Structures are given as structure tokens and as C-alpha cells.
PDB file of C-alpha atoms in Angstrom:
ATOM      1  CA  UNK A   1      70.231  93.741  88.444  1.00  0.00           C
ATOM      2  CA  UNK A   2      69.246  90.099  88.337  1.00  0.00           C
ATOM      3  CA  UNK A   3      71.880  87.757  86.926  1.00  0.00           C
ATOM      4  CA  UNK A   4      70.657  84.653  85.120  1.00  0.00           C
ATOM      5  CA  UNK A   5      73.112  81.789  85.056  1.00  0.00           C
ATOM      6  CA  UNK A   6      73.288  78.612  82.942  1.00  0.00           C
ATOM      7  CA  UNK A   7      75.249  75.609  84.169  1.00  0.00           C
ATOM      8  CA  UNK A   8      76.382  72.986  81.638  1.00  0.00           C
ATOM      9  CA  UNK A   9      78.379  69.902  82.572  1.00  0.00           C
ATOM     10  CA  UNK A  10      79.919  67.624  79.950  1.00  0.00           C
ATOM     11  CA  UNK A  11      81.731  64.318  80.167  1.00  0.00           C
ATOM     12  CA  UNK A  12      85.324  65.265  79.317  1.00  0.00           C
ATOM     13  CA  UNK A  13      86.022  61.891  77.692  1.00  0.00           C
ATOM     14  CA  UNK A  14      83.356  62.071  74.968  1.00  0.00           C
ATOM     15  CA  UNK A  15      81.982  65.644  75.098  1.00  0.00           C
ATOM     16  CA  UNK A  16      78.409  64.541  75.816  1.00  0.00           C
ATOM     17  CA  UNK A  17      76.463  67.065  77.886  1.00  0.00           C
ATOM     18  CA  UNK A  18      75.090  65.415  81.020  1.00  0.00           C
ATOM     19  CA  UNK A  19      73.610  68.491  82.732  1.00  0.00           C
ATOM     20  CA  UNK A  20      72.228  71.703  81.205  1.00  0.00           C
ATOM     21  CA  UNK A  21      70.079  74.073  83.266  1.00  0.00           C
ATOM     22  CA  UNK A  22      68.961  77.666  82.634  1.00  0.00           C
ATOM     23  CA  UNK A  23      68.249  79.680  84.593  1.00  0.00           C
ATOM     24  CA  UNK A  24      69.988  77.803  87.365  1.00  0.00           C
ATOM     25  CA  UNK A  25      68.043  78.223  90.592  1.00  0.00           C
ATOM     26  CA  UNK A  26      70.267  79.268  93.491  1.00  0.00           C
ATOM     27  CA  UNK A  27      67.423  79.493  95.996  1.00  0.00           C
ATOM     28  CA  UNK A  28      67.232  76.942  98.779  1.00  0.00           C
ATOM     29  CA  UNK A  29      69.875  74.269  98.459  1.00  0.00           C
ATOM     30  CA  UNK A  30      70.760  73.819  94.769  1.00  0.00           C
ATOM     31  CA  UNK A  31      71.574  70.250  93.828  1.00  0.00           C
ATOM     32  CA  UNK A  32      73.136  68.655  90.743  1.00  0.00           C
ATOM     33  CA  UNK A  33      73.598  64.891  90.558  1.00  0.00           C
ATOM     34  CA  UNK A  34      76.678  64.009  88.498  1.00  0.00           C
ATOM     35  CA  UNK A  35      78.595  60.799  87.915  1.00  0.00           C
ATOM     36  CA  UNK A  36      82.181  60.495  89.126  1.00  0.00           C
ATOM     37  CA  UNK A  37      84.850  61.001  86.505  1.00  0.00           C
ATOM     38  CA  UNK A  38      86.501  63.741  84.446  1.00  0.00           C
ATOM     39  CA  UNK A  39      83.939  66.490  83.770  1.00  0.00           C
ATOM     40  CA  UNK A  40      83.989  69.896  82.100  1.00  0.00           C
ATOM     41  CA  UNK A  41      81.896  72.655  83.709  1.00  0.00           C
ATOM     42  CA  UNK A  42      80.567  75.654  81.777  1.00  0.00           C
ATOM     43  CA  UNK A  43      78.971  78.550  83.630  1.00  0.00           C
ATOM     44  CA  UNK A  44      77.345  81.233  81.489  1.00  0.00           C
ATOM     45  CA  UNK A  45      75.996  84.421  83.073  1.00  0.00           C
ATOM     46  CA  UNK A  46      73.632  86.757  81.219  1.00  0.00           C
ATOM     47  CA  UNK A  47      73.452  84.677  78.073  1.00  0.00           C
ATOM     48  CA  UNK A  48      71.989  86.518  75.087  1.00  0.00           C
ATOM     49  CA  UNK A  49      68.331  85.595  74.421  1.00  0.00           C
ATOM     50  CA  UNK A  50      69.268  84.718  70.836  1.00  0.00           C
ATOM     51  CA  UNK A  51      71.380  81.785  72.113  1.00  0.00           C
ATOM     52  CA  UNK A  52      68.965  80.402  74.721  1.00  0.00           C
ATOM     53  CA  UNK A  53      67.132  77.927  72.470  1.00  0.00           C
ATOM     54  CA  UNK A  54      70.408  76.752  70.905  1.00  0.00           C
ATOM     55  CA  UNK A  55      71.999  76.232  74.314  1.00  0.00           C
ATOM     56  CA  UNK A  56      68.846  74.481  75.601  1.00  0.00           C
ATOM     57  CA  UNK A  57      69.145  71.902  72.809  1.00  0.00           C
ATOM     58  CA  UNK A  58      72.917  71.364  73.076  1.00  0.00           C
ATOM     59  CA  UNK A  59      73.675  67.692  73.718  1.00  0.00           C
ATOM     60  CA  UNK A  60      77.383  67.728  72.849  1.00  0.00           C
ATOM     61  CA  UNK A  61      80.251  70.167  73.499  1.00  0.00           C
ATOM     62  CA  UNK A  62      80.964  70.410  69.766  1.00  0.00           C
ATOM     63  CA  UNK A  63      77.679  72.315  69.374  1.00  0.00           C
ATOM     64  CA  UNK A  64      79.017  75.055  71.676  1.00  0.00           C
ATOM     65  CA  UNK A  65      82.039  75.762  69.462  1.00  0.00           C
ATOM     66  CA  UNK A  66      80.324  77.915  66.836  1.00  0.00           C
ATOM     67  CA  UNK A  67      78.225  80.062  69.150  1.00  0.00           C
ATOM     68  CA  UNK A  68      79.029  83.729  68.907  1.00  0.00           C
ATOM     69  CA  UNK A  69      77.951  86.878  70.654  1.00  0.00           C
ATOM     70  CA  UNK A  70      77.271  89.778  68.331  1.00  0.00           C
ATOM     71  CA  UNK A  71      77.265  93.415  69.452  1.00  0.00           C
ATOM     72  CA  UNK A  72      73.460  93.401  68.955  1.00  0.00           C
ATOM     73  CA  UNK A  73      73.250  90.761  71.721  1.00  0.00           C
ATOM     74  CA  UNK A  74      74.650  93.128  74.331  1.00  0.00           C
ATOM     75  CA  UNK A  75      72.364  95.144  76.614  1.00  0.00           C
ATOM     76  CA  UNK A  76      71.551  98.625  75.269  1.00  0.00           C
ATOM     77  CA  UNK A  77      71.881 100.331  78.642  1.00  0.00           C
ATOM     78  CA  UNK A  78      75.417  99.182  79.438  1.00  0.00           C
ATOM     79  CA  UNK A  79      78.385 101.508  79.485  1.00  0.00           C
ATOM     80  CA  UNK A  80      81.013 100.847  76.834  1.00  0.00           C
ATOM     81  CA  UNK A  81      83.582 103.407  77.924  1.00  0.00           C
ATOM     82  CA  UNK A  82      85.230 101.373  80.658  1.00  0.00           C
ATOM     83  CA  UNK A  83      84.119 103.678  83.478  1.00  0.00           C
ATOM     84  CA  UNK A  84      80.979 101.925  84.725  1.00  0.00           C
ATOM     85  CA  UNK A  85      80.664  98.283  85.719  1.00  0.00           C
ATOM     86  CA  UNK A  86      79.432  95.760  83.186  1.00  0.00           C
ATOM     87  CA  UNK A  87      76.901  93.996  85.387  1.00  0.00           C
ATOM     88  CA  UNK A  88      74.671  92.690  82.592  1.00  0.00           C
ATOM     89  CA  UNK A  89      77.308  91.760  80.028  1.00  0.00           C
ATOM     90  CA  UNK A  90      77.645  88.041  79.179  1.00  0.00           C
ATOM     91  CA  UNK A  91      80.360  86.107  80.985  1.00  0.00           C
ATOM     92  CA  UNK A  92      81.653  82.535  80.660  1.00  0.00           C
ATOM     93  CA  UNK A  93      83.636  80.257  82.929  1.00  0.00           C
ATOM     94  CA  UNK A  94      85.021  76.862  81.917  1.00  0.00           C
ATOM     95  CA  UNK A  95      86.914  74.390  84.070  1.00  0.00           C
ATOM     96  CA  UNK A  96      87.711  70.702  83.831  1.00  0.00           C
ATOM     97  CA  UNK A  97      87.826  68.630  87.004  1.00  0.00           C
ATOM     98  CA  UNK A  98      87.916  65.040  88.226  1.00  0.00           C
ATOM     99  CA  UNK A  99      85.062  64.225  90.610  1.00  0.00           C
ATOM    100  CA  UNK A 100      84.947  61.340  93.061  1.00  0.00           C
ATOM    101  CA  UNK A 101      83.565  60.219  96.395  1.00  0.00           C
ATOM    102  CA  UNK A 102      86.045  60.873  99.188  1.00  0.00           C
ATOM    103  CA  UNK A 103      87.922  57.660 100.042  1.00  0.00           C
ATOM    104  CA  UNK A 104      86.616  56.339 103.362  1.00  0.00           C
ATOM    105  CA  UNK A 105      83.526  58.588 103.231  1.00  0.00           C
ATOM    106  CA  UNK A 106      81.367  57.953 100.163  1.00  0.00           C
ATOM    107  CA  UNK A 107      78.821  60.534 101.371  1.00  0.00           C
ATOM    108  CA  UNK A 108      81.273  63.366 100.659  1.00  0.00           C
ATOM    109  CA  UNK A 109      82.310  64.373  97.152  1.00  0.00           C
ATOM    110  CA  UNK A 110      85.511  66.109  96.139  1.00  0.00           C
ATOM    111  CA  UNK A 111      87.129  67.523  93.009  1.00  0.00           C
ATOM    112  CA  UNK A 112      90.620  67.816  91.583  1.00  0.00           C
ATOM    113  CA  UNK A 113      91.312  70.366  88.846  1.00  0.00           C
ATOM    114  CA  UNK A 114      94.942  69.439  88.152  1.00  0.00           C
ATOM    115  CA  UNK A 115      96.086  65.817  87.830  1.00  0.00           C
ATOM    116  CA  UNK A 116      98.123  65.043  90.921  1.00  0.00           C
ATOM    117  CA  UNK A 117      96.797  68.185  92.662  1.00  0.00           C
ATOM    118  CA  UNK A 118      94.931  68.404  95.927  1.00  0.00           C
ATOM    119  CA  UNK A 119      91.391  67.134  96.220  1.00  0.00           C
ATOM    120  CA  UNK A 120      88.995  69.891  97.298  1.00  0.00           C
ATOM    121  CA  UNK A 121      85.393  69.935  98.604  1.00  0.00           C
ATOM    122  CA  UNK A 122      84.535  72.973  96.439  1.00  0.00           C
ATOM    123  CA  UNK A 123      84.921  73.703  92.729  1.00  0.00           C
ATOM    124  CA  UNK A 124      85.386  77.397  91.963  1.00  0.00           C
ATOM    125  CA  UNK A 125      84.634  78.594  88.438  1.00  0.00           C
ATOM    126  CA  UNK A 126      85.818  82.114  87.558  1.00  0.00           C
ATOM    127  CA  UNK A 127      83.869  83.961  84.867  1.00  0.00           C
ATOM    128  CA  UNK A 128      85.410  86.099  82.123  1.00  0.00           C
ATOM    129  CA  UNK A 129      83.434  88.763  80.296  1.00  0.00           C
ATOM    130  CA  UNK A 130      83.270  87.776  76.642  1.00  0.00           C
ATOM    131  CA  UNK A 131      82.460  91.317  75.547  1.00  0.00           C
ATOM    132  CA  UNK A 132      85.765  92.828  76.587  1.00  0.00           C
ATOM    133  CA  UNK A 133      88.845  92.711  74.396  1.00  0.00           C
ATOM    134  CA  UNK A 134      92.239  94.301  74.562  1.00  0.00           C
ATOM    135  CA  UNK A 135      94.125  94.916  71.342  1.00  0.00           C
ATOM    136  CA  UNK A 136      97.890  95.273  71.189  1.00  0.00           C
ATOM    137  CA  UNK A 137      99.152  96.859  67.987  1.00  0.00           C
ATOM    138  CA  UNK A 138     102.500  95.218  67.374  1.00  0.00           C
ATOM    139  CA  UNK A 139     105.038  96.669  64.971  1.00  0.00           C
ATOM    140  CA  UNK A 140     108.452  95.416  64.023  1.00  0.00           C
ATOM    141  CA  UNK A 141     111.014  98.182  64.223  1.00  0.00           C
ATOM    142  CA  UNK A 142     113.642  97.557  61.586  1.00  0.00           C
ATOM    143  CA  UNK A 143     116.507  97.463  62.055  1.00  0.00           C
ATOM    144  CA  UNK A 144     117.205  97.029  65.763  1.00  0.00           C
ATOM    145  CA  UNK A 145     120.316  95.631  67.367  1.00  0.00           C
ATOM    146  CA  UNK A 146     118.453  92.984  69.369  1.00  0.00           C
ATOM    147  CA  UNK A 147     115.674  92.240  66.799  1.00  0.00           C
ATOM    148  CA  UNK A 148     113.070  93.462  69.275  1.00  0.00           C
ATOM    149  CA  UNK A 149     109.321  93.832  68.715  1.00  0.00           C
ATOM    150  CA  UNK A 150     107.640  97.042  69.842  1.00  0.00           C
ATOM    151  CA  UNK A 151     104.088  97.456  71.046  1.00  0.00           C
ATOM    152  CA  UNK A 152     103.155 100.905  69.773  1.00  0.00           C
ATOM    153  CA  UNK A 153      99.551 101.167  70.905  1.00  0.00           C
ATOM    154  CA  UNK A 154      97.147  99.396  73.261  1.00  0.00           C
ATOM    155  CA  UNK A 155      93.394  99.814  73.071  1.00  0.00           C
ATOM    156  CA  UNK A 156      90.684  98.406  75.281  1.00  0.00           C
ATOM    157  CA  UNK A 157      87.624  97.489  73.270  1.00  0.00           C
ATOM    158  CA  UNK A 158      84.538  96.695  75.322  1.00  0.00           C
ATOM    159  CA  UNK A 159      81.993  95.932  72.632  1.00  0.00           C
ATOM    160  CA  UNK A 160      83.432  93.831  69.822  1.00  0.00           C
ATOM    161  CA  UNK A 161      81.473  93.243  66.656  1.00  0.00           C
ATOM    162  CA  UNK A 162      82.029  89.515  67.198  1.00  0.00           C
ATOM    163  CA  UNK A 163      83.112  87.384  70.128  1.00  0.00           C
ATOM    164  CA  UNK A 164      83.089  83.646  70.593  1.00  0.00           C
ATOM    165  CA  UNK A 165      80.871  82.572  73.471  1.00  0.00           C
ATOM    166  CA  UNK A 166      83.497  79.985  74.304  1.00  0.00           C
ATOM    167  CA  UNK A 167      86.709  81.558  72.983  1.00  0.00           C
ATOM    168  CA  UNK A 168      88.984  78.505  73.224  1.00  0.00           C
ATOM    169  CA  UNK A 169      86.521  76.415  71.210  1.00  0.00           C
ATOM    170  CA  UNK A 170      85.466  78.953  68.619  1.00  0.00           C
ATOM    171  CA  UNK A 171      86.336  78.049  65.053  1.00  0.00           C
ATOM    172  CA  UNK A 172      84.691  80.992  63.292  1.00  0.00           C
ATOM    173  CA  UNK A 173      86.354  83.934  61.577  1.00  0.00           C
ATOM    174  CA  UNK A 174      86.672  86.977  63.793  1.00  0.00           C
ATOM    175  CA  UNK A 175      85.696  90.428  62.573  1.00  0.00           C
ATOM    176  CA  UNK A 176      87.574  93.496  63.691  1.00  0.00           C
ATOM    177  CA  UNK A 177      85.822  96.130  65.747  1.00  0.00           C
TER     178      UNK A 177
END
């Protein structure tokens, strides 16, 4: 299947979006011109059609916080039993990095993801599926000698009723599946 990808880049100091492209064209030699500095990169694969216009108009990171993926947004033909791959399910990757021209060679750019870390010529952004959750049912067994907590049940839930597009930023109320 064809995977459509959106790339959003925001200035980490003020949250203003400086690049937003969907679908990002990987043919030929893709090029993005960005200023040096601390930037936050968002990569969204298989975004739900319902969010496309909203994402197209986003000019600030704060507008991304309330976006949610509902179970109706997920492809009808995808497996939800954990056996088949989830090739068309939405996925998001977020990473913050410092970008600069390489000292002594301004024609070469490099990035640093951790302050004080190594400067690299490539920025890798891993994507997490937003439509996969794991629930741990935690129970307190009383009394126990060491005051331990017991996990009694673990369930993998692949199609939640609600999932934040950008989980760390989401401020909405989550519904249980």
C-alpha cells in the first residue's frame, strides 16, 4: 500500500510552524530549507482525511495539541486482532534537534538531538502507531508484607475509541475502549 507522509517542522523556541507539507514527495531528491536553531520535527504517516484540512492550516504547535484520532478514522480493511501488520494505520514521530552548518564547512548541515551529544549528518525520526494501546490492570493486594502492587491482567488494544494524534501534547479527556 501507498504511505502518505506529512512533515511538520516547528521552531522549538516559540512553537511557530516553519514547514508543513503533505503529502511529502520522496521522489527525486527531496529538499527542505530550514533555518539553523532548535527545531521540532513531526512526521505523520497515514493521517486521517478528517484531519488533513486542520493540519494544512496549522501555524503553531499549540494547534496540534487537541487533534484526536477516532476509531472511525481508521481504515476499515485493517486487522485489529494483532496478527496482521498495520500498514495503513496512522503513525506519528516527534523529535527535537539543534541544526547548524558544520564548523569549517558551511555547505554541510548537521543535527544534535541531545544537548552535548554528537553532531550527526542524519536525523532519524521513529514513528509510533497511535492506534495501538496496551492496558495494564493494576490492583493493590492488601495486605502484603512488602506493600507490593500486582498487575493482574494485560490487554493489547489495537483500535481505541480515542487516541491523541500527538500523545504527549494532548489535553483532551480520554475515553476507554
